[in-house]
Coordinates of C-alpha atoms in Angstrom, one line a residue:
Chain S
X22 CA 136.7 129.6 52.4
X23 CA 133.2 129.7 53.6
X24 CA 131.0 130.5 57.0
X25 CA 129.0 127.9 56.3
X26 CA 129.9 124.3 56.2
X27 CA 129.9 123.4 52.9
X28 CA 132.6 123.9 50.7
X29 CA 135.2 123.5 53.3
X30 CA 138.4 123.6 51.6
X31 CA 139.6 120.5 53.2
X32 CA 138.5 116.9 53.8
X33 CA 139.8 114.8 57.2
X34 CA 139.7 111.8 57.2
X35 CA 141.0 109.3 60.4
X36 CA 142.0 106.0 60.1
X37 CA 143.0 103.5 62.3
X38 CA 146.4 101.3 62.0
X39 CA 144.1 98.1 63.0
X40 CA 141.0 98.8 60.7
X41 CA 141.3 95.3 59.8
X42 CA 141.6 93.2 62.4
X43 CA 139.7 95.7 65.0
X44 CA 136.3 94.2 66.5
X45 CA 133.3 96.3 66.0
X46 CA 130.1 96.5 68.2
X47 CA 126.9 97.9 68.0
X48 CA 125.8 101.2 69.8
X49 CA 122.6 103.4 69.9
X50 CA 123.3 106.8 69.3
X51 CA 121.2 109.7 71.3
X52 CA 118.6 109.4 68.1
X53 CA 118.3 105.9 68.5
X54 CA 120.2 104.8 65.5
X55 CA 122.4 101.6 65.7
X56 CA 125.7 102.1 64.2
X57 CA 128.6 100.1 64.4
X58 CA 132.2 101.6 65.8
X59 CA 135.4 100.0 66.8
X60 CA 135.7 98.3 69.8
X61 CA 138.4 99.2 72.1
X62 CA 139.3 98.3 76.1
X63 CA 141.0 99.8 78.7
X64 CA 144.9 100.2 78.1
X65 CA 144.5 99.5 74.4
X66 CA 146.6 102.1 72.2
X67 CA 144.7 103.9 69.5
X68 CA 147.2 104.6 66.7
X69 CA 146.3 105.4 63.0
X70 CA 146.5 107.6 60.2
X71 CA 144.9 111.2 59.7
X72 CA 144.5 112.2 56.0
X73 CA 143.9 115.8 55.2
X74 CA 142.6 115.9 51.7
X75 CA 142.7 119.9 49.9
X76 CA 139.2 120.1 48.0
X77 CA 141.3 122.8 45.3
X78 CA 144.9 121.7 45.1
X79 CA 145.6 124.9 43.6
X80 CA 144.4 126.8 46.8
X81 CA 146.7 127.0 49.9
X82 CA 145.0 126.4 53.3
X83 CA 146.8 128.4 55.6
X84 CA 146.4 127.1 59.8
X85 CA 147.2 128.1 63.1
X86 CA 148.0 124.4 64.0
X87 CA 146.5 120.6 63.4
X88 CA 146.4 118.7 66.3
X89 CA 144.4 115.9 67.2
X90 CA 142.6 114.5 70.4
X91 CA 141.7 111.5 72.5
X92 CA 138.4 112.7 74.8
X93 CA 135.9 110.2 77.0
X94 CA 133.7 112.6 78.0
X95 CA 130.4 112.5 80.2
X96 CA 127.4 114.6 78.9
X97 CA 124.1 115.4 80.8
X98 CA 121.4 115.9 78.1
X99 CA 119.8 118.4 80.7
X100 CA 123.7 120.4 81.2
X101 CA 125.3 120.5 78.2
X102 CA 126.7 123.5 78.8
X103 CA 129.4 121.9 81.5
X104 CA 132.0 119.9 80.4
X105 CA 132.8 116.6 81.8
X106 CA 135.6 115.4 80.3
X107 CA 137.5 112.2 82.6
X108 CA 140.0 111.9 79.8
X109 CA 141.7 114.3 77.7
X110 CA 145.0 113.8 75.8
X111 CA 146.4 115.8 73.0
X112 CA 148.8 115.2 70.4
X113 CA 150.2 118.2 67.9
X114 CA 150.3 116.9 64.1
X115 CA 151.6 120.6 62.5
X116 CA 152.8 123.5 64.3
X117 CA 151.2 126.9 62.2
X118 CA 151.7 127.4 58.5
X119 CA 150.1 126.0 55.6
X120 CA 149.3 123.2 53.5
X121 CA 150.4 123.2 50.2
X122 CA 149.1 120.0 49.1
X123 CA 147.5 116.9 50.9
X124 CA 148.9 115.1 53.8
X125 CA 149.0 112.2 56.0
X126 CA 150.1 112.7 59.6
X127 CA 150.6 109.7 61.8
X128 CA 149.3 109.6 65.5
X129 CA 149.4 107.6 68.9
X130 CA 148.2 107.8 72.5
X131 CA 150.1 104.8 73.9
X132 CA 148.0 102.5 76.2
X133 CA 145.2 105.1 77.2
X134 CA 143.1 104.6 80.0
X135 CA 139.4 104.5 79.7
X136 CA 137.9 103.5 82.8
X137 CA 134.3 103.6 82.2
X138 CA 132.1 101.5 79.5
X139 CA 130.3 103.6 76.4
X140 CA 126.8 104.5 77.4
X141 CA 124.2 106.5 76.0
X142 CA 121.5 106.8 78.1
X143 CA 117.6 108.8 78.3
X144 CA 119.6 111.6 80.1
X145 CA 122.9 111.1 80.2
X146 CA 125.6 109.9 77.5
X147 CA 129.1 108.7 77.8
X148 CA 130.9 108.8 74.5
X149 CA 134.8 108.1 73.6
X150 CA 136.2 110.2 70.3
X151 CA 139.2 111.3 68.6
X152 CA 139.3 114.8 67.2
X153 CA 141.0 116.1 64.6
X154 CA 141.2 119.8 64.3
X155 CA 142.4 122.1 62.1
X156 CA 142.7 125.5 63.3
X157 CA 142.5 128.5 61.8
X158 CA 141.8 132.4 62.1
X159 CA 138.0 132.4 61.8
X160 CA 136.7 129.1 61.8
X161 CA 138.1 125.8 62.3
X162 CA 137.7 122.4 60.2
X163 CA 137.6 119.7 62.8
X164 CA 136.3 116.2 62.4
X165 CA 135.3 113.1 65.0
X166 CA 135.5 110.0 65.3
X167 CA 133.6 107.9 68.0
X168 CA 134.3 104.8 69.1
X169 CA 133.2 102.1 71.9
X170 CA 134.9 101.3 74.7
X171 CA 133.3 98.5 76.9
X172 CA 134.5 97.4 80.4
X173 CA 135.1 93.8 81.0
X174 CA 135.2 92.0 84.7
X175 CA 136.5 88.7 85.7
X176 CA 133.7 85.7 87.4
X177 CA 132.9 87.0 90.5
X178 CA 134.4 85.2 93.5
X179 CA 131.5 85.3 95.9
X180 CA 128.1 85.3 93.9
X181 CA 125.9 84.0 96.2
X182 CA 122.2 82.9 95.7
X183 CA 119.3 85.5 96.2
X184 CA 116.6 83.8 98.6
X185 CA 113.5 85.4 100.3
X186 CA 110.3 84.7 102.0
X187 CA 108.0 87.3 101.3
X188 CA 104.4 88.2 101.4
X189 CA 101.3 90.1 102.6
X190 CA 100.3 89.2 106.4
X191 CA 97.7 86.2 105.9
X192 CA 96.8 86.5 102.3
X193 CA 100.0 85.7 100.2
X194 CA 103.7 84.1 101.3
X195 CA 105.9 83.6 99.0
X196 CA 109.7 82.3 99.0
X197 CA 111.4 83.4 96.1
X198 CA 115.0 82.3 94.6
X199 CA 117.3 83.4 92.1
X200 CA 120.3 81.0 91.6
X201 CA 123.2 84.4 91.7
X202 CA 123.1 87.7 92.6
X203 CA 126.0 88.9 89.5
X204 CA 124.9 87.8 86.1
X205 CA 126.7 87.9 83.0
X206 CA 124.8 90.0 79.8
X207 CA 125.1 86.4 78.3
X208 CA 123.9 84.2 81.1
X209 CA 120.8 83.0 82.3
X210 CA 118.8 83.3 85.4
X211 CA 117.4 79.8 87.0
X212 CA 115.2 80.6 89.6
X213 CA 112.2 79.7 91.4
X214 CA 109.3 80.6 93.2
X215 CA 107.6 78.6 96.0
X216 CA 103.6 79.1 97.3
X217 CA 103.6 79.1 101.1
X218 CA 100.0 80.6 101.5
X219 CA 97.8 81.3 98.6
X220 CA 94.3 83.1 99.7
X221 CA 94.0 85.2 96.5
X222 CA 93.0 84.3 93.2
X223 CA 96.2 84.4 91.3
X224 CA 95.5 84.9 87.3
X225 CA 99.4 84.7 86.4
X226 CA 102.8 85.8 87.4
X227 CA 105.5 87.7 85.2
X228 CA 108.8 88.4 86.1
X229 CA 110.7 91.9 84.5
X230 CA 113.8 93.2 84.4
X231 CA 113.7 97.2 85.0
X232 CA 116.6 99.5 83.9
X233 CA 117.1 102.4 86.5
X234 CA 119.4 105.3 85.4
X235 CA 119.7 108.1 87.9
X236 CA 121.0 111.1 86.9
X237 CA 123.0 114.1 88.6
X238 CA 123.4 115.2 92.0
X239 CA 121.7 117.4 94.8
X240 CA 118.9 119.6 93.3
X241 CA 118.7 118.1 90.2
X242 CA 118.3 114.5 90.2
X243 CA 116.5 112.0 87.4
X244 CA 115.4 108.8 87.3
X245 CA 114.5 107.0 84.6
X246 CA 113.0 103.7 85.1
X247 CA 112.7 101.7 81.4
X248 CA 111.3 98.2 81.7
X249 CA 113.2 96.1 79.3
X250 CA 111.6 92.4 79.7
X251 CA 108.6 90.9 80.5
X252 CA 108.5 87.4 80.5
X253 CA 105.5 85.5 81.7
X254 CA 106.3 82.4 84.2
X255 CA 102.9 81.4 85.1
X256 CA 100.0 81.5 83.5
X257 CA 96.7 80.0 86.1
X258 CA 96.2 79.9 89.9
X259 CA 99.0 78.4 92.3
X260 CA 98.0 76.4 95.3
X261 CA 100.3 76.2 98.5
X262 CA 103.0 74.1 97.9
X263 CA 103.7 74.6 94.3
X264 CA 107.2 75.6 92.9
X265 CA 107.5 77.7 90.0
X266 CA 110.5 77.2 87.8
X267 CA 112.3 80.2 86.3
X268 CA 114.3 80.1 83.7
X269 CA 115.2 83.9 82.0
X270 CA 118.2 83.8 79.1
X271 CA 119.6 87.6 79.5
X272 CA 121.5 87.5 75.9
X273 CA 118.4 88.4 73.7
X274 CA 117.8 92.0 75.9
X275 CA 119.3 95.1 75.4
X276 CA 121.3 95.3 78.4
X277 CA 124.6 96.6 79.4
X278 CA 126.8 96.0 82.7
X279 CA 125.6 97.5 86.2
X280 CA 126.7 101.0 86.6
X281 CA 127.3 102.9 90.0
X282 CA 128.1 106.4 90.4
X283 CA 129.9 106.9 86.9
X284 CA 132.8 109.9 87.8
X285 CA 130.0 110.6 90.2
X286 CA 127.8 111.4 87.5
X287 CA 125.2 108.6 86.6
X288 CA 124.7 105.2 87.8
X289 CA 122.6 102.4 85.9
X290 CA 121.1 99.4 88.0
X291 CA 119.2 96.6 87.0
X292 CA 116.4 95.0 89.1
X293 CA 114.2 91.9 88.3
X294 CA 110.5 92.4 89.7
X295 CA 108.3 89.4 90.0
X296 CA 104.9 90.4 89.6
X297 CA 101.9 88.3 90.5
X298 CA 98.6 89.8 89.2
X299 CA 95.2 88.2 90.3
X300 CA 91.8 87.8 88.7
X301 CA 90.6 91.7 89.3
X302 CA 94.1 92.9 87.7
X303 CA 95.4 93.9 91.2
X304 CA 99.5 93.6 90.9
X305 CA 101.7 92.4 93.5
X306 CA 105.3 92.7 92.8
X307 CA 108.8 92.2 95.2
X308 CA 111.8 94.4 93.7
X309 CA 115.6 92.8 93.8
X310 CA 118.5 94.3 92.2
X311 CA 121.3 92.3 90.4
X312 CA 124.5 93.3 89.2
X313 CA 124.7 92.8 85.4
X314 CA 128.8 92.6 84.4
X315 CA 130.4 92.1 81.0
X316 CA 132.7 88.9 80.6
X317 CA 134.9 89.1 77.7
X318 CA 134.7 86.7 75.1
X319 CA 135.2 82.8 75.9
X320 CA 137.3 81.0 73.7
X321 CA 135.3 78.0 72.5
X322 CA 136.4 74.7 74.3
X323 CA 136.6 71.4 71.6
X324 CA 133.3 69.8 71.0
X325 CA 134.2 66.9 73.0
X326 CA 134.2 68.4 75.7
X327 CA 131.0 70.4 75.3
X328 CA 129.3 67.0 74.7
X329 CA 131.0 65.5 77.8
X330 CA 128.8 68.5 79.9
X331 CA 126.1 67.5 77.9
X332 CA 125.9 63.6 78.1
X333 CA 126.8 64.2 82.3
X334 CA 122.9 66.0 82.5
X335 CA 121.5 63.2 80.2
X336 CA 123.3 60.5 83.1
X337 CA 121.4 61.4 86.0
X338 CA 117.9 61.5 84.4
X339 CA 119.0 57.8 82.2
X340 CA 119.5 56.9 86.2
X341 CA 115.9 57.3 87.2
X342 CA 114.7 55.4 84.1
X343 CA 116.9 52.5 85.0
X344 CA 115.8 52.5 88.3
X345 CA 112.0 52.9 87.1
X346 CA 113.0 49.8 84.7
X347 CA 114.3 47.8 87.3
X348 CA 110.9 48.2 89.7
X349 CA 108.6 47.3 87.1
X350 CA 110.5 44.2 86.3
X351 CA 110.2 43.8 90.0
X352 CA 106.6 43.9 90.1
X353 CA 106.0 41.5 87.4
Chain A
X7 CA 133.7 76.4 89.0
X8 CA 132.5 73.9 86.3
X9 CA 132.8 75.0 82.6
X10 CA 131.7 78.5 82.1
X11 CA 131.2 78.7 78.9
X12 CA 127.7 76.0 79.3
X13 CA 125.6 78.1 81.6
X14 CA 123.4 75.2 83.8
X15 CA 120.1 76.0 83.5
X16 CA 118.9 73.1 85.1
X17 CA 116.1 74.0 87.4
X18 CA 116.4 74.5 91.3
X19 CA 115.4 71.9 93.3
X20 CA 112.0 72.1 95.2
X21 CA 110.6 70.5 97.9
X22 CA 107.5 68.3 96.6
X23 CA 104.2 69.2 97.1
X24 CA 102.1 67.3 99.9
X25 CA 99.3 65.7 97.5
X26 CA 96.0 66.9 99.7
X27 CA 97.8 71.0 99.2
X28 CA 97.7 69.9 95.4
X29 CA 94.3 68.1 94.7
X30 CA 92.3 69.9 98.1
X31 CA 90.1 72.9 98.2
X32 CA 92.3 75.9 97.5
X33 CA 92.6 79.1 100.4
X34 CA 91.1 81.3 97.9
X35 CA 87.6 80.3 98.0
X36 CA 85.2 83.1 97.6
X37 CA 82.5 83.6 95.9
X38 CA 79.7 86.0 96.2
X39 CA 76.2 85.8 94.8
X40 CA 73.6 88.7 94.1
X41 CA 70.3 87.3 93.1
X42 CA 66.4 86.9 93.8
X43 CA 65.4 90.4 93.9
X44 CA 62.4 91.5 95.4
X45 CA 60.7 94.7 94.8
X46 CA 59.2 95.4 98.5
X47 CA 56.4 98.2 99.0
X48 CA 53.6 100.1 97.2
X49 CA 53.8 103.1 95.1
X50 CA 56.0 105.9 95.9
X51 CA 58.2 103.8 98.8
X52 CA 58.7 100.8 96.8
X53 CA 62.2 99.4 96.3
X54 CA 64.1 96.8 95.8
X55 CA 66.1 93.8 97.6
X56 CA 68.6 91.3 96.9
X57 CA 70.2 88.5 98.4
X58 CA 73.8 88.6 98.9
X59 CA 74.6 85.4 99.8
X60 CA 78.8 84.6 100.6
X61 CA 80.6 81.7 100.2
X62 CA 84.1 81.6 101.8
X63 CA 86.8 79.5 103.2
X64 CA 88.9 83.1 103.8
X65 CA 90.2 82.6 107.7
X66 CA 89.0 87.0 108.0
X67 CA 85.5 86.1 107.5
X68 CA 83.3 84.4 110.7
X69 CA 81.1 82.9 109.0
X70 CA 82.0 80.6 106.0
X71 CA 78.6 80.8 104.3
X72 CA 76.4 83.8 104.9
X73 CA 73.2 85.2 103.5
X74 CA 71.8 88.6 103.8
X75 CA 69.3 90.9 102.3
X76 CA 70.9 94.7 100.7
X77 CA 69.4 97.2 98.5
X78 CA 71.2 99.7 96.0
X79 CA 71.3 102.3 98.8
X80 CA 73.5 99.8 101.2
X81 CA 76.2 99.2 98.6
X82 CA 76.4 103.2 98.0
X83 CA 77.4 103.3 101.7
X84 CA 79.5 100.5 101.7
X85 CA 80.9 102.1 98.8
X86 CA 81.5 105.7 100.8
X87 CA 82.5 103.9 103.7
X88 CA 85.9 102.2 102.0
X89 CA 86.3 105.4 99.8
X90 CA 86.6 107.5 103.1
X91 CA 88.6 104.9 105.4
X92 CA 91.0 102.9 103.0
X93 CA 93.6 103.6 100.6
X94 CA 92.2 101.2 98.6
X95 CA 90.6 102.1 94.9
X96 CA 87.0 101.2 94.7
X97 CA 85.8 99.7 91.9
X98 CA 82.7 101.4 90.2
X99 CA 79.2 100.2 90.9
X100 CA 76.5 100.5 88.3
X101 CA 74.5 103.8 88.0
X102 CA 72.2 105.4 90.2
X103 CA 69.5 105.9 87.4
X104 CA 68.1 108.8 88.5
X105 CA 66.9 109.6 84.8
X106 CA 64.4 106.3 85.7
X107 CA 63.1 107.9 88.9
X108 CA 61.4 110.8 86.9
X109 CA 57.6 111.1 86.3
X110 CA 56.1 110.1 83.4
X111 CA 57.7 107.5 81.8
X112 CA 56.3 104.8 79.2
X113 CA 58.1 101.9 81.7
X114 CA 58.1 100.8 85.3
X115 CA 61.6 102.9 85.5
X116 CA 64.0 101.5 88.1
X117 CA 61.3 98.6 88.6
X118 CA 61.8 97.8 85.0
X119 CA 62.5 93.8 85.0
X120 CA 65.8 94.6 82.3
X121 CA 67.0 97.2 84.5
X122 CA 66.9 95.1 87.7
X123 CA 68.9 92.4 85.9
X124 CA 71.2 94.9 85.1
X125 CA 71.5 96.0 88.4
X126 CA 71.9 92.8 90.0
X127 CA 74.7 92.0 87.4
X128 CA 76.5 95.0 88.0
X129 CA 76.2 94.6 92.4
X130 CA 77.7 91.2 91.6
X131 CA 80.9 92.4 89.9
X132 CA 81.3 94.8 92.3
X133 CA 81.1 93.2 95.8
X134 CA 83.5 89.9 94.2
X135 CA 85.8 92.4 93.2
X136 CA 86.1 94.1 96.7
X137 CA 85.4 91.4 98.8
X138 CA 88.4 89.9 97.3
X139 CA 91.0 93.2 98.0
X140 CA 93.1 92.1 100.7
X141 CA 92.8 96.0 102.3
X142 CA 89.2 95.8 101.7
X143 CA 88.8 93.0 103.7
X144 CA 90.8 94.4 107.2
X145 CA 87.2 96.8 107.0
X146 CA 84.3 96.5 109.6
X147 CA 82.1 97.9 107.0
X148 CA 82.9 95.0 104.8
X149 CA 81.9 92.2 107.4
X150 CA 78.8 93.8 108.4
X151 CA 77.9 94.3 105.2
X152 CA 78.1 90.8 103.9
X153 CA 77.6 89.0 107.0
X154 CA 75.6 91.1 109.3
X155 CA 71.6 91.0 109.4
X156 CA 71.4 94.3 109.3
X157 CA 73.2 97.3 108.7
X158 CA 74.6 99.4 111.5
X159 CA 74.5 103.4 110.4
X160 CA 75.8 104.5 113.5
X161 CA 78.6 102.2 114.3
X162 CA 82.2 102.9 114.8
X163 CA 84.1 102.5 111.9
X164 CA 87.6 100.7 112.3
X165 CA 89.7 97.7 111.0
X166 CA 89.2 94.3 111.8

């Protein structure tokens, strides 16, 4: 038996009953390491296995009690000291006494709630875990397990269009249009932007999509602002009249769904800004939010059918060559 | 709702543009010239002029072509002027050379042909780049500058 961590006299180890057929998803730790972990949902049970492995089986490990743990808990890197914890459920695995040899326990928390998506964050991280711990008189041998928990919504029933004029009094209208106000992380934004009044010299026009996570409450508030895309739209100068087209696939940035008031806690929001940045490097730039939500996955329709979407775009434009066949022939 | 698992990304539809917007002078038309300069004077009092001469189809500006004559010391105050009355940044105009206004040099100083090229190259970025701020442009000091025969030391500062 040690102070120190090495040579504890006992290995845990958890496993999950669905190792196999469990999805796993990617996840940035606080470091900024991707790992991968098991993906659950809400109301999914989390049932498995804990092995507790003797590292001498000659050597008894005497305990004041194993239990294990199911935590989602809210940290704020700036207050770690307080404890946040939205769900906690405990499950006894041995009442005191010792181990003589090596054991399995099984465990279950039946159908748990976990109401708010994974998220680690510049200041703030929400993390999901099992812990195993084994207790004893001077120090304890506990292990963890984390795992990812995403929160899925349903197409949104009203998701109406984002249109605006906008502009500086006599020197720059714009209207601008984004064709919904809820995206999905997968789905794309088709927009456009149209030049009422043009009297600078535009150089070109980007549009971004800016991560806002605000931190905390009161007194201690932060705001991080992270820009995670830039995408260029126009390169040259616009004249009155002209219609930009926009067209801004969401599933290749590291985004995750909108977030308000987390337990009170945190919110993340997304915004798109469309800058427009003229010849002396002077930025102009009109700030909307959208509301980024998860869809879970689509089961893939039969080919025919995607190709039946397919061959209805390719009908209307075959239309206008028909019709641009048939007045030629006209002509002659 | 039409299949969701094909997002449409056909594009919005837009009104088409009228033809003389597309091929017709655009609204941004400015340009500003600083050339021909003239050294005026005799010894000790000498400097130098140029011609600042506007082009425009801006609405804010009266006059849609404009000439006038400015030294260095004119865009320093036109300079001070926006630094003390707007919000805007000004951009930096080339140096006041005061090492070339000391005694006893080999050259003709801030007469120096090279220097004056210089010079003129340097006014020139800076009056394009602030005529064309849109807060710079709400400034008296602005118009009379460019457009003005003379300028007016003692008049009242104010937005257009």
């Amino acid at each position: 038996m040690s102070f120190f961590s090495f040579g504890q006299s006992a290995q845990i180890d958890i496993v999950l009953n669905d190792a196999e057929t469990r999805k796993k998803a990617e996840h940035k730790t606080e470091d900024g390491k991707v790992d991968q972990y098991f993906l659950f949902y809400d109301g999914d049970t989390v049932s498995g296995k804990v092995n507790i492995t003797l590292k001498n089986p000659a050597k008894r490990l005497e305990h004041q009690g194993i239990r294990i743990e199911f935590i989602g808990k809210i940290e704020l890197y700036y207050d770690r000291g307080n404890n946040y914890e939205f769900v906690s459920l405990v499950k006894d695995l041995a009442q005191p006494g010792e181990l003589t040899q090596s054991r399995t326990f099984d465990f279950e928390f039946t159908n748990v709630e976990k109401p708010y998506e994974a998220y680690t964050g510049q200041n703030v991280k929400l993390r999901y875990f099992l812990r195993v711990t084994v207790s004893r008189r001077l120090n304890d041998i506990s292990k963890e397990m984390d795992i990812v928990v995403h929160t899925l919504s349903m197409y949104p029933e009203l998701n109406s269009s984002i249109k605006m004029e906008v502009g500086i009094e006599d020197c720059l209208h714009i209207e601008f249009e984004y064709n919904k106000s809820k995206y999905h992380l997968k789905d794309v934004i088709v927009g456009k932007i149209y030049f009422l009044l043009v009297r600078i010299k535009i150089r070109h026009m980007e549009i971004n999509i800016i991560k806002r996570e605000m931190t905390g409450t009161g007194t201690n508030v932060y705001h991080e602002n992270d820009t995670i895309a830039k995408y260029e739209i126009m390169d040259g100068a616009p004249v009155r009249g002209e219609s930009i087209p926009i067209r801004l696939f969401l599933a290749g940035y590291e985004i995750t769904p909108t977030m308000r008031g987390i337990n009170k806690k945190y919110s993340v929001r997304y915004y798109l800004n469309l800058v427009l940045i003229d010849e002396e490097e002077r930025r102009y730039f009109k700030q909307q939010e959208i509301t980024l939500w998860r869809r879970g996955d689509v089961v893939r329709k039969s080919m025919s059918h995607q190709a039946a979407i397919a061959s209805q775009r390719f009908e209307s434009s075959s239309s206008d060559e028909k019709a641009l066949a048939h007045a030629q022939a006209k002509e002659q | 709702m039409s299949d969701p698992t094909v997002a449409d990304t056909r594009r919005l539809n837009s009104k088409p543009q009228d033809l003389t917007d597309a091929y017709g002078p655009p609204s941004n038309f400015l340009e500003i010239d600083v050339y021909d300069p003239q050294t005026i004077g005799v010894g000790r009092n000498r400097f130098t002029t140029y011609e600042v001469r506007m082009q425009t189809n801006l609405p804010i500006f009266k006059l849609k072509d404009s000439v006038v004559r400015r030294r260095y010391s004119d865009f320093e105050w036109l300079k001070n002027e926006l630094e003390r009355d707007s919000k805007i940044v000004v951009p930096p105009l080339p140096g006041k050379a005061l090492k070339r206004q000391l005694p006893f040099r080999g050259d003709e100083g801030i007469f120096e042909d090279s220097f004056i090229e210089e010079r003129r190259v340097g006014l020139e970025q800076f009056i394009n780049r602030l005529a064309g701020h849109p807060l710079a442009q709400n400034e008296r000091c602005l118009h009379m500058f460019l457009q003005d025969e003379s300028i007016d030391r003692n008049y009242i500062p104010g937005k257009v």
